[in-house]
Coordinates of C-alpha atoms in Angstrom, one line a residue:
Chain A
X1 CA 106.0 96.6 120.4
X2 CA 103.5 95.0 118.3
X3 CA 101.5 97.3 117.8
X4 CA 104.2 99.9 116.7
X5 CA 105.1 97.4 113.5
X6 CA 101.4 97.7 112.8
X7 CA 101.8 101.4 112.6
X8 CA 104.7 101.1 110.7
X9 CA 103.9 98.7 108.0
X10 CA 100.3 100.8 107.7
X11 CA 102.0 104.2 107.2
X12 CA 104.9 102.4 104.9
X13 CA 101.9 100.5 102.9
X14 CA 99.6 103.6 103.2
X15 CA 102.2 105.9 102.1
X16 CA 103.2 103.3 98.9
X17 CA 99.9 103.8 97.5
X18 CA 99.5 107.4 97.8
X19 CA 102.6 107.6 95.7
X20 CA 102.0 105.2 93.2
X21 CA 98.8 106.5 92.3
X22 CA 100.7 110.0 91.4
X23 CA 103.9 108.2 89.8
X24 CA 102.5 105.6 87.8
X25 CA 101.5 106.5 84.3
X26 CA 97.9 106.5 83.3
X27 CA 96.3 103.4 81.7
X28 CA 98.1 101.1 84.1
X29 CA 95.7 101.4 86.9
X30 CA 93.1 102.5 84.4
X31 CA 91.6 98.9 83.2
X32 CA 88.2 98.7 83.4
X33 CA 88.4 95.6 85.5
X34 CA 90.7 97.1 88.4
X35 CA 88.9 100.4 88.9
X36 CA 85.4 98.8 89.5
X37 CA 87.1 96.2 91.9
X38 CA 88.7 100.0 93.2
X39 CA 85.7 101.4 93.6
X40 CA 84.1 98.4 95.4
X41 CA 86.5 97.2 97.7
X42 CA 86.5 100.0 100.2
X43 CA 82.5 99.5 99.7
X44 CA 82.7 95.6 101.2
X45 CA 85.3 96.7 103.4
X46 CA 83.8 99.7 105.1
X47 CA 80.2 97.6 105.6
X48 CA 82.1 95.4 107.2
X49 CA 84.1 97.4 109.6
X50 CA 80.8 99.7 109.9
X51 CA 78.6 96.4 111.5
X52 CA 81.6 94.6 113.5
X53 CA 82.5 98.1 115.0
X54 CA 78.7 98.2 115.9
X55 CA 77.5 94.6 116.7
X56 CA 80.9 93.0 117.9
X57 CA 82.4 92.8 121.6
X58 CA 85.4 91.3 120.7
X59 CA 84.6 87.6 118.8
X60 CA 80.9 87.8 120.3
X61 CA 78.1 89.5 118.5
X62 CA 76.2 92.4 120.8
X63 CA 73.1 94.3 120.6
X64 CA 73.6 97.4 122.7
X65 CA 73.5 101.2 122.6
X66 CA 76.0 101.9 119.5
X67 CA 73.3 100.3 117.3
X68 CA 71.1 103.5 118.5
X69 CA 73.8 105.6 117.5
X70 CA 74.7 104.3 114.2
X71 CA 70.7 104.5 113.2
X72 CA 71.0 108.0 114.6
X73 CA 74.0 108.3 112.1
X74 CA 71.8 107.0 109.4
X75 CA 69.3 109.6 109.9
X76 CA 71.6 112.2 110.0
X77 CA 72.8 110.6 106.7
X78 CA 69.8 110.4 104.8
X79 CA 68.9 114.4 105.4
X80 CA 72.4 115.7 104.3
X81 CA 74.0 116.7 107.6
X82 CA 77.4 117.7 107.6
X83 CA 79.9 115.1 108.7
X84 CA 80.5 116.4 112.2
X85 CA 76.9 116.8 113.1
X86 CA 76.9 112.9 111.8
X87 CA 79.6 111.5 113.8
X88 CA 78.4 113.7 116.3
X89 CA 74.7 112.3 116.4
X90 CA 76.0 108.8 116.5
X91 CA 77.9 109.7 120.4
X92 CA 75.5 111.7 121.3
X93 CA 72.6 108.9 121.0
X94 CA 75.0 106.3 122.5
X95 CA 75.8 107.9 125.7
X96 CA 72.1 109.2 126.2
X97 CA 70.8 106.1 125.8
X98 CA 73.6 104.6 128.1
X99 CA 72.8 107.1 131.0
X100 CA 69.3 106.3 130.8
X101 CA 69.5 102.5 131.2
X102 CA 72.5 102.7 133.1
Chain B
X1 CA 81.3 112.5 97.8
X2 CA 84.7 112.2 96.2
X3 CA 83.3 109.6 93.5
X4 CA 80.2 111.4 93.2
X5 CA 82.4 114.1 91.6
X6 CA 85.1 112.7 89.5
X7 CA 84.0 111.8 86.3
X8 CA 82.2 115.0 85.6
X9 CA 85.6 116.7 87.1
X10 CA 87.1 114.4 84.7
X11 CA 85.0 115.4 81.4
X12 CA 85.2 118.9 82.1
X13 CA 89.1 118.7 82.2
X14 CA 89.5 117.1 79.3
X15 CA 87.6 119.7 77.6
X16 CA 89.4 122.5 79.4
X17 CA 93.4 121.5 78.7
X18 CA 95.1 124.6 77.5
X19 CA 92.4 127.0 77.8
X20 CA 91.9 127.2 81.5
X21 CA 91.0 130.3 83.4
X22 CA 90.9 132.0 79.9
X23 CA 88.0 134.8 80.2
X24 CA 84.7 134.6 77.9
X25 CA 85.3 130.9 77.5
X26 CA 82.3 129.6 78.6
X27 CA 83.6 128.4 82.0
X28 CA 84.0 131.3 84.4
X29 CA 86.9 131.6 86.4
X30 CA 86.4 130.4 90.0
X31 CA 87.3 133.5 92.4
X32 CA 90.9 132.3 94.5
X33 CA 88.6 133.5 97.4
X34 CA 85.9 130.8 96.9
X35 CA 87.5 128.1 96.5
X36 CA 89.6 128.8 100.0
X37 CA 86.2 128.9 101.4
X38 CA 85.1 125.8 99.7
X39 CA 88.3 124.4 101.0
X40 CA 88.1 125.6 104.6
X41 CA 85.0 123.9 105.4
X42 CA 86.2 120.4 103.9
X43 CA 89.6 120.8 105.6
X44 CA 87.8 122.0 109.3
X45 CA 84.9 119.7 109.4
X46 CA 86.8 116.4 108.8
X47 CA 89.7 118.4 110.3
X48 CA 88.1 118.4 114.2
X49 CA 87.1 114.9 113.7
X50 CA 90.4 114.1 114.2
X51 CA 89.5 114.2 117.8
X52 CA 87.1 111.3 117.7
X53 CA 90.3 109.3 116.2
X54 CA 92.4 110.3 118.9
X55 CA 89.9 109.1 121.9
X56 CA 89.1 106.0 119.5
X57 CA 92.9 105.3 119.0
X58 CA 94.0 105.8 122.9
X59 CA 90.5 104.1 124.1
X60 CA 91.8 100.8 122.0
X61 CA 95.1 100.7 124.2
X62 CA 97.5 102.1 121.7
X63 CA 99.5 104.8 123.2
X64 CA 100.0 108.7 122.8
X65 CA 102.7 108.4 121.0
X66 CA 101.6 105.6 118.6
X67 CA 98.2 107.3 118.1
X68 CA 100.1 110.6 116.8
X69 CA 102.3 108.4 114.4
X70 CA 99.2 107.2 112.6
X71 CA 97.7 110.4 112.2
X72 CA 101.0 112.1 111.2
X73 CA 102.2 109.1 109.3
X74 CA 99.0 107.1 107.6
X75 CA 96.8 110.4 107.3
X76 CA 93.9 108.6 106.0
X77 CA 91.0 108.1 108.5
X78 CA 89.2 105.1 107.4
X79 CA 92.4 103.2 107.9
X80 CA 93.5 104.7 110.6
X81 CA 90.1 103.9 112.1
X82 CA 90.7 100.2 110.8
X83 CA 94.0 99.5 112.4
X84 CA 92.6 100.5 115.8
X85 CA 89.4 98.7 115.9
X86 CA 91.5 95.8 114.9
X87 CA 93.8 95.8 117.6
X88 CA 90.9 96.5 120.3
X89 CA 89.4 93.4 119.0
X90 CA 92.5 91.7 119.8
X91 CA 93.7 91.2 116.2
X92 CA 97.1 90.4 114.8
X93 CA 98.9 93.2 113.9
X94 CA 99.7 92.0 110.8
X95 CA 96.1 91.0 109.9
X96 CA 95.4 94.8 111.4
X97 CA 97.7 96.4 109.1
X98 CA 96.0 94.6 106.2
X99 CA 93.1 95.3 106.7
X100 CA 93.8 99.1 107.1
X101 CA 96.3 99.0 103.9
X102 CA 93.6 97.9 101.7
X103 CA 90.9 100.3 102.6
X104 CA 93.7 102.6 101.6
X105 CA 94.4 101.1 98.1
X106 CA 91.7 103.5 96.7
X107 CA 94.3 106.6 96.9
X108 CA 96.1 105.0 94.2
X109 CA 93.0 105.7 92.1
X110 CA 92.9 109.5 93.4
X111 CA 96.2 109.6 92.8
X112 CA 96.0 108.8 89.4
X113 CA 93.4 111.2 88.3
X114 CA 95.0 114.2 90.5
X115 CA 98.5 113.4 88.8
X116 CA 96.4 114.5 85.5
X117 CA 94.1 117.3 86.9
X118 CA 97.0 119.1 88.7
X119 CA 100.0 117.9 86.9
X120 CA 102.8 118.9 89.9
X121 CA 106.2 118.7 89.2
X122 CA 108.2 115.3 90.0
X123 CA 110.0 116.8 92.7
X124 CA 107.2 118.2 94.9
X125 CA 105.3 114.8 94.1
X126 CA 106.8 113.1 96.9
X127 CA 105.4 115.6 99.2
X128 CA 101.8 116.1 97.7
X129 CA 101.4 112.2 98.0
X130 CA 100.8 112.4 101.7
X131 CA 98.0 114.2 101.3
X132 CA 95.9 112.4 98.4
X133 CA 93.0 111.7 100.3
X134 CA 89.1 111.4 99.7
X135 CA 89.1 114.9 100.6
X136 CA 91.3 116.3 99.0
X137 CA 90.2 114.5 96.0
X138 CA 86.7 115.5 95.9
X139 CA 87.5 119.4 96.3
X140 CA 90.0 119.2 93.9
X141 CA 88.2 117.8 91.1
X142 CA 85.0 120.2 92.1
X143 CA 87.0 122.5 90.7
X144 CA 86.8 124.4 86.9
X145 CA 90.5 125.0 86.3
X146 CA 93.8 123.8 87.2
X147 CA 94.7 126.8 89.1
X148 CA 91.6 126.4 91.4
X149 CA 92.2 123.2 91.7
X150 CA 96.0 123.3 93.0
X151 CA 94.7 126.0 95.3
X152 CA 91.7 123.4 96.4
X153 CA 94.4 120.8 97.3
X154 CA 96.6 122.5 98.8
X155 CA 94.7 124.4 101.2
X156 CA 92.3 121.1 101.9
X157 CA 95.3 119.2 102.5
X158 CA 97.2 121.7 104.7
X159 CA 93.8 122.6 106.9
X160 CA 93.4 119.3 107.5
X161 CA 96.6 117.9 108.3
X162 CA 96.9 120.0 110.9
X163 CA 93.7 120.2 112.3
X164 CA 93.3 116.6 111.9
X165 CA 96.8 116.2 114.5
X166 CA 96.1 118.3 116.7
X167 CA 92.8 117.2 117.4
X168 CA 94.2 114.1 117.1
X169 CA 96.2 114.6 120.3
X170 CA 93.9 116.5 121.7
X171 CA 91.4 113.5 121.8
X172 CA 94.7 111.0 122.8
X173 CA 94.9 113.2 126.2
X174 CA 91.4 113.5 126.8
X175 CA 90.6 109.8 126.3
X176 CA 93.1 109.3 129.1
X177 CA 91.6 112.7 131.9
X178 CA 88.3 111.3 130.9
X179 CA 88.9 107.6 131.8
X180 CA 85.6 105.3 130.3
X181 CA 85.3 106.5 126.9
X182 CA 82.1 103.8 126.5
X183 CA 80.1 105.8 128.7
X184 CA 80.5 109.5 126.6
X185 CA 79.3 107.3 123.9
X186 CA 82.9 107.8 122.0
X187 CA 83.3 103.7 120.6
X188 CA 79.9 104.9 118.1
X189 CA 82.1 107.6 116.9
X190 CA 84.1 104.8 114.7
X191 CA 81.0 103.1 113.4
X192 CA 79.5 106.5 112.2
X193 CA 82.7 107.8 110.5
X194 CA 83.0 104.4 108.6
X195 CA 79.2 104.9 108.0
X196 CA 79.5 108.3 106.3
X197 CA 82.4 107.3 104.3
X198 CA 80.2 104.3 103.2
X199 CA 76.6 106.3 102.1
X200 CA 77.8 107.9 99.2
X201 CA 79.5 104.9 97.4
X202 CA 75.7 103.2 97.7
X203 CA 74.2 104.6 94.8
X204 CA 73.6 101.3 92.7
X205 CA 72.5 97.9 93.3
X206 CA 75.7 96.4 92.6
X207 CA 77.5 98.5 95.3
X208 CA 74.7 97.6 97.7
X209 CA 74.7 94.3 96.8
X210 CA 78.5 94.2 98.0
X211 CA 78.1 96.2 100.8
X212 CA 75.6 94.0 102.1
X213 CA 77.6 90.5 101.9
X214 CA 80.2 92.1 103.0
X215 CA 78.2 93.0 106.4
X216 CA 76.5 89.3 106.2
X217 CA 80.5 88.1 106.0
X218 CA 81.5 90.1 108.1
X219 CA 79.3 89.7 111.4
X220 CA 79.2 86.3 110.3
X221 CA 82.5 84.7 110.7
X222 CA 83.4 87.0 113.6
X223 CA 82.3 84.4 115.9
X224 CA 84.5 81.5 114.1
X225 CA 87.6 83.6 112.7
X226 CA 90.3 85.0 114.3
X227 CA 89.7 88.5 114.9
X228 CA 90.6 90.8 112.0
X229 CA 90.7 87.8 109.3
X230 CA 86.7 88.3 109.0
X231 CA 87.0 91.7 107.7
X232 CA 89.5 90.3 104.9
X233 CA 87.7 87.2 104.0
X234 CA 84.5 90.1 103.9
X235 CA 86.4 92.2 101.4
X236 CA 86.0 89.3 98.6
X237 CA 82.2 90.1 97.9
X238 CA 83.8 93.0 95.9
X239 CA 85.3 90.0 93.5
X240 CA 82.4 87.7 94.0
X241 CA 79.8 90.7 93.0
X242 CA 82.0 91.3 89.9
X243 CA 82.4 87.8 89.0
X244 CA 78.8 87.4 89.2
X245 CA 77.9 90.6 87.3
X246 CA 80.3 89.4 84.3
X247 CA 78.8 86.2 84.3
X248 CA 75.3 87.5 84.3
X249 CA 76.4 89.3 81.1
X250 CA 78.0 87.0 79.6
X251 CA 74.9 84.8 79.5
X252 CA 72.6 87.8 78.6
X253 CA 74.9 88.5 75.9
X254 CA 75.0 84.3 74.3
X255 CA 71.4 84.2 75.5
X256 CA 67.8 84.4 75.0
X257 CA 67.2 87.6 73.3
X258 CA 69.9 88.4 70.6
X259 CA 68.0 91.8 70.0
X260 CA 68.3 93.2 73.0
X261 CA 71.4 92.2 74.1
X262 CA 74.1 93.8 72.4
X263 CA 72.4 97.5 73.6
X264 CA 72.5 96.9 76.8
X265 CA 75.8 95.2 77.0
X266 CA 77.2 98.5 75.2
X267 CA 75.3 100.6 77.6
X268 CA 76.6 98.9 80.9
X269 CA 80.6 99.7 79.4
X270 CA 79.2 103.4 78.9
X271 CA 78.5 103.8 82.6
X272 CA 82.5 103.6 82.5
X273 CA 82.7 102.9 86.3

C-alpha cells in the first residue's frame, strides 16, 4: 500500500509540473535566478542518484561489478554511442564480469 | 541533448514568427518525411529502454501492476528510475516521491518554451502535457518551423509512449520468468540511464562543480541518513554552487580591478543560462 501512494503522489506531482510549465505565462518561470537553479538541480540530483545506484547496498557503501559497468557506460559516453548501446554496455560489463568471478 | 539545443531553437524562433515554412526565406523547409525519421529514432531508442525500467522497477519489489502505473502515469524516466531505487533502498515513500518529483521539476522549464515554440490550443494542452519530456523537448526545438516542430512532438511523444509501456511490461514479466536480475547485470542498467541523462548537462565548471558535491553528498551521508533523505540533502549543491558563484561576483565586481570587472560581469549575464 505504501508504495502505491508513492506512485500516486509522483504521477500527481509529476503530472503538476508538466502542466504548469505549458499553462503558466512566460516570464514567471523565466527569472534568471530560477532557470539556472532549473538547469542545475537535476545536475546535483542525477550525480547523486548515478553514484548511490552504483556504490550503495542499501545504507552501506560497495565496490563491486556495477562500478565496471557504469565506467563501461562512460566510455560509451565519451565516443557518442547511442543511448541503448550505453545502457546496454553498462549490463553487459556487469554481468560479464559477475560470471567470471562468480 | 535537450539543453544543448534550446537556446539556438529559441533564437531561431524568435526570428522566424510569422514567416515560417515560407519558401526562399533563407530557412528551408524541413521535409514532413525527415523530421518523422528524426523522430522515430528518438522515440524507438529511449522507447525499448523502457524495458530496463520494467526489470529495474519489478527487481526493486514493486509489483506489475504498480510498475505499469508509473510508466503510464509519471512518463518521465529519470524519476521513474528515482522512485524505484528509493524504495529498493528501503526509503520512505514519501521521501521516494520527493525525490522523483524534483528531478521532474525541469519539465516545467520545457514546458515553458514548447508552450511558445508550438503554441497548442488550451484545450488539447491538457493532453500534450503528459508528454513534455527531455525528449520530446530536444526534437522539438531541433526543429526550423512550427509545423515541423508539432509534427516532431507528436510523433516523439506518441512512439515513445507506447514503446516505452510496452517494453515496460515486457521487462515487469521478464524480471519475474528470469528470477536474479543482479546476475544479467540489469541493477547497472539504472546507474547508466541516470549517467547518460547526466553527460550532456556537464559542459561547464559550474555544472561539474555541482555534480560533483552532489556525488561527495550523496555517497557521503548514505551511511548516516535515512535512506532517500541523502539524495535530498545532495540536491542543495545546486543552491550552494549558485550562492557561491554570486558571491564570487559580487566581490569581483566591489573588488580589486575596477577595469576589468564590469566586462566580465556583463559577459557572465550574456551566457543567459
Amino acid at each position: 500500500m505504501n508504495i502505491w501512494i508513492a506512485v500516486a503522489v509522483t504521477a500527481v506531482g509529476c503530472y503538476a509540473v508538466k502542466l504548469i510549465g505549458l499553462l503558466v505565462p512566460a516570464g514567471v518561470l523565466e527569472r534568471p535566478l530560477v532557470r539556472r537553479l532549473a538547469a542545475l538541480l537535476p545536475v546535483a540530483l542525477l550525480a547523486a542518484l548515478t553514484a548511490q545506484q552504483t556504490f550503495a547496498d542499501g545504507t552501506t557503501l560497495v565496490l563491486d561489478a556495477k562500478a565496471a559497468g557504469l565506467a563501461a557506460a562512460a566510455v560509451a559516453l565519451i565516443l557518442r554511442a547511442p543511448f541503448l548501446v550505453v545502457v546496454a554496455a553498462a549490463v553487459v560489463v556487469t554481468a560479464g564480469l559477475r560470471a567470471v568471478t562468480g | 541533448m535537450a539543453e544543448q539545443t534550446t537556446s539556438t531553437a529559441i533564437r531561431a524562433g524568435s526570428a522566424r514568427d510569422g514567416q515560417a515554412g515560407r519558401p526562399g526565406d533563407g530557412r528551408p523547409e524541413k521535409a514532413d518525411s525527415a523530421v518523422v525519421r528524426d523522430a522515430l529514432g528518438v522515440g524507438v531508442a529511449v522507447g525499448l529502454s523502457g524495458f530496463a525500467f520494467g526489470v529495474t522497477s519489478a527487481g526493486s519489489g514493486l509489483s506489475v501492476l504498480q510498475t505499469c502505473a508509473l510508466s503510464l502515469l509519471v512518463f518521465t524516466g529519470a524519476s521513474q528510475f528515482a522512485l524505484v531505487g528509493a524504495i529498493a533502498a528501503g526509503g520512505n515513500p514519501l521521501t521516494a516521491a520527493a525525490g522523483a518529483f524534483f528531478l521532474g521539476v525541469r519539465n516545467s522549464f520545457y514546458g515553458l518554451r514548447l508552450s511558445q515554440l508550438l503554441a497548442l490550443p488550451r484545450v488539447v494542452r491538457p493532453f500534450a502535457a503528459h508528454w513534455v519530456i527531455d525528449e520530446t523537448t530536444a526534437v522539438s526545438l531541433a526543429q526550423p518551423t512550427r509545423r515541423s516542430a508539432r509534427i516532431g512532438f507528436t510523433v516523439t511523444g506518441l512512439t515513445l509512449y507506447v514503446l516505452w509501456n510496452l517494453t515496460t511490461l515486457l521487462g515487469a514479466l521478464g524480471a519475474e520468468a528470469i528470477g536474479d536480475t543482479d546476475a544479467w547485470g540489469l541493477d547497472a542498467a539504472g546507474p547508466a540511464v541516470f549517467l547518460a541523462l547526466l553527460a550532456p548537462m556537464l559542459r561547464t565548471a559550474t555544472e561539474r562543480a555541482v555534480a560533483g558535491i552532489a556525488v561527495i553528498l550523496g555517497l557521503g551521508l548514505l551511511p548516516v541518513l535515512p535512506a532517500g533523505v541523502p539524495v535530498l540533502v545532495a540536491a542543495l549543491a545546486a543552491p550552494a554552487v549558485l550562492y557561491a558563484e554570486g558571491r564570487r561576483a559580487a566581490r569581483r565586481a566591489t573588488g580589486k580591478n575596477p577595469q576589468e570587472d564590469p566586462r566580465k560581469a556583463d559577459g557572465r549575464q550574456g551566457e543567459g543560462r
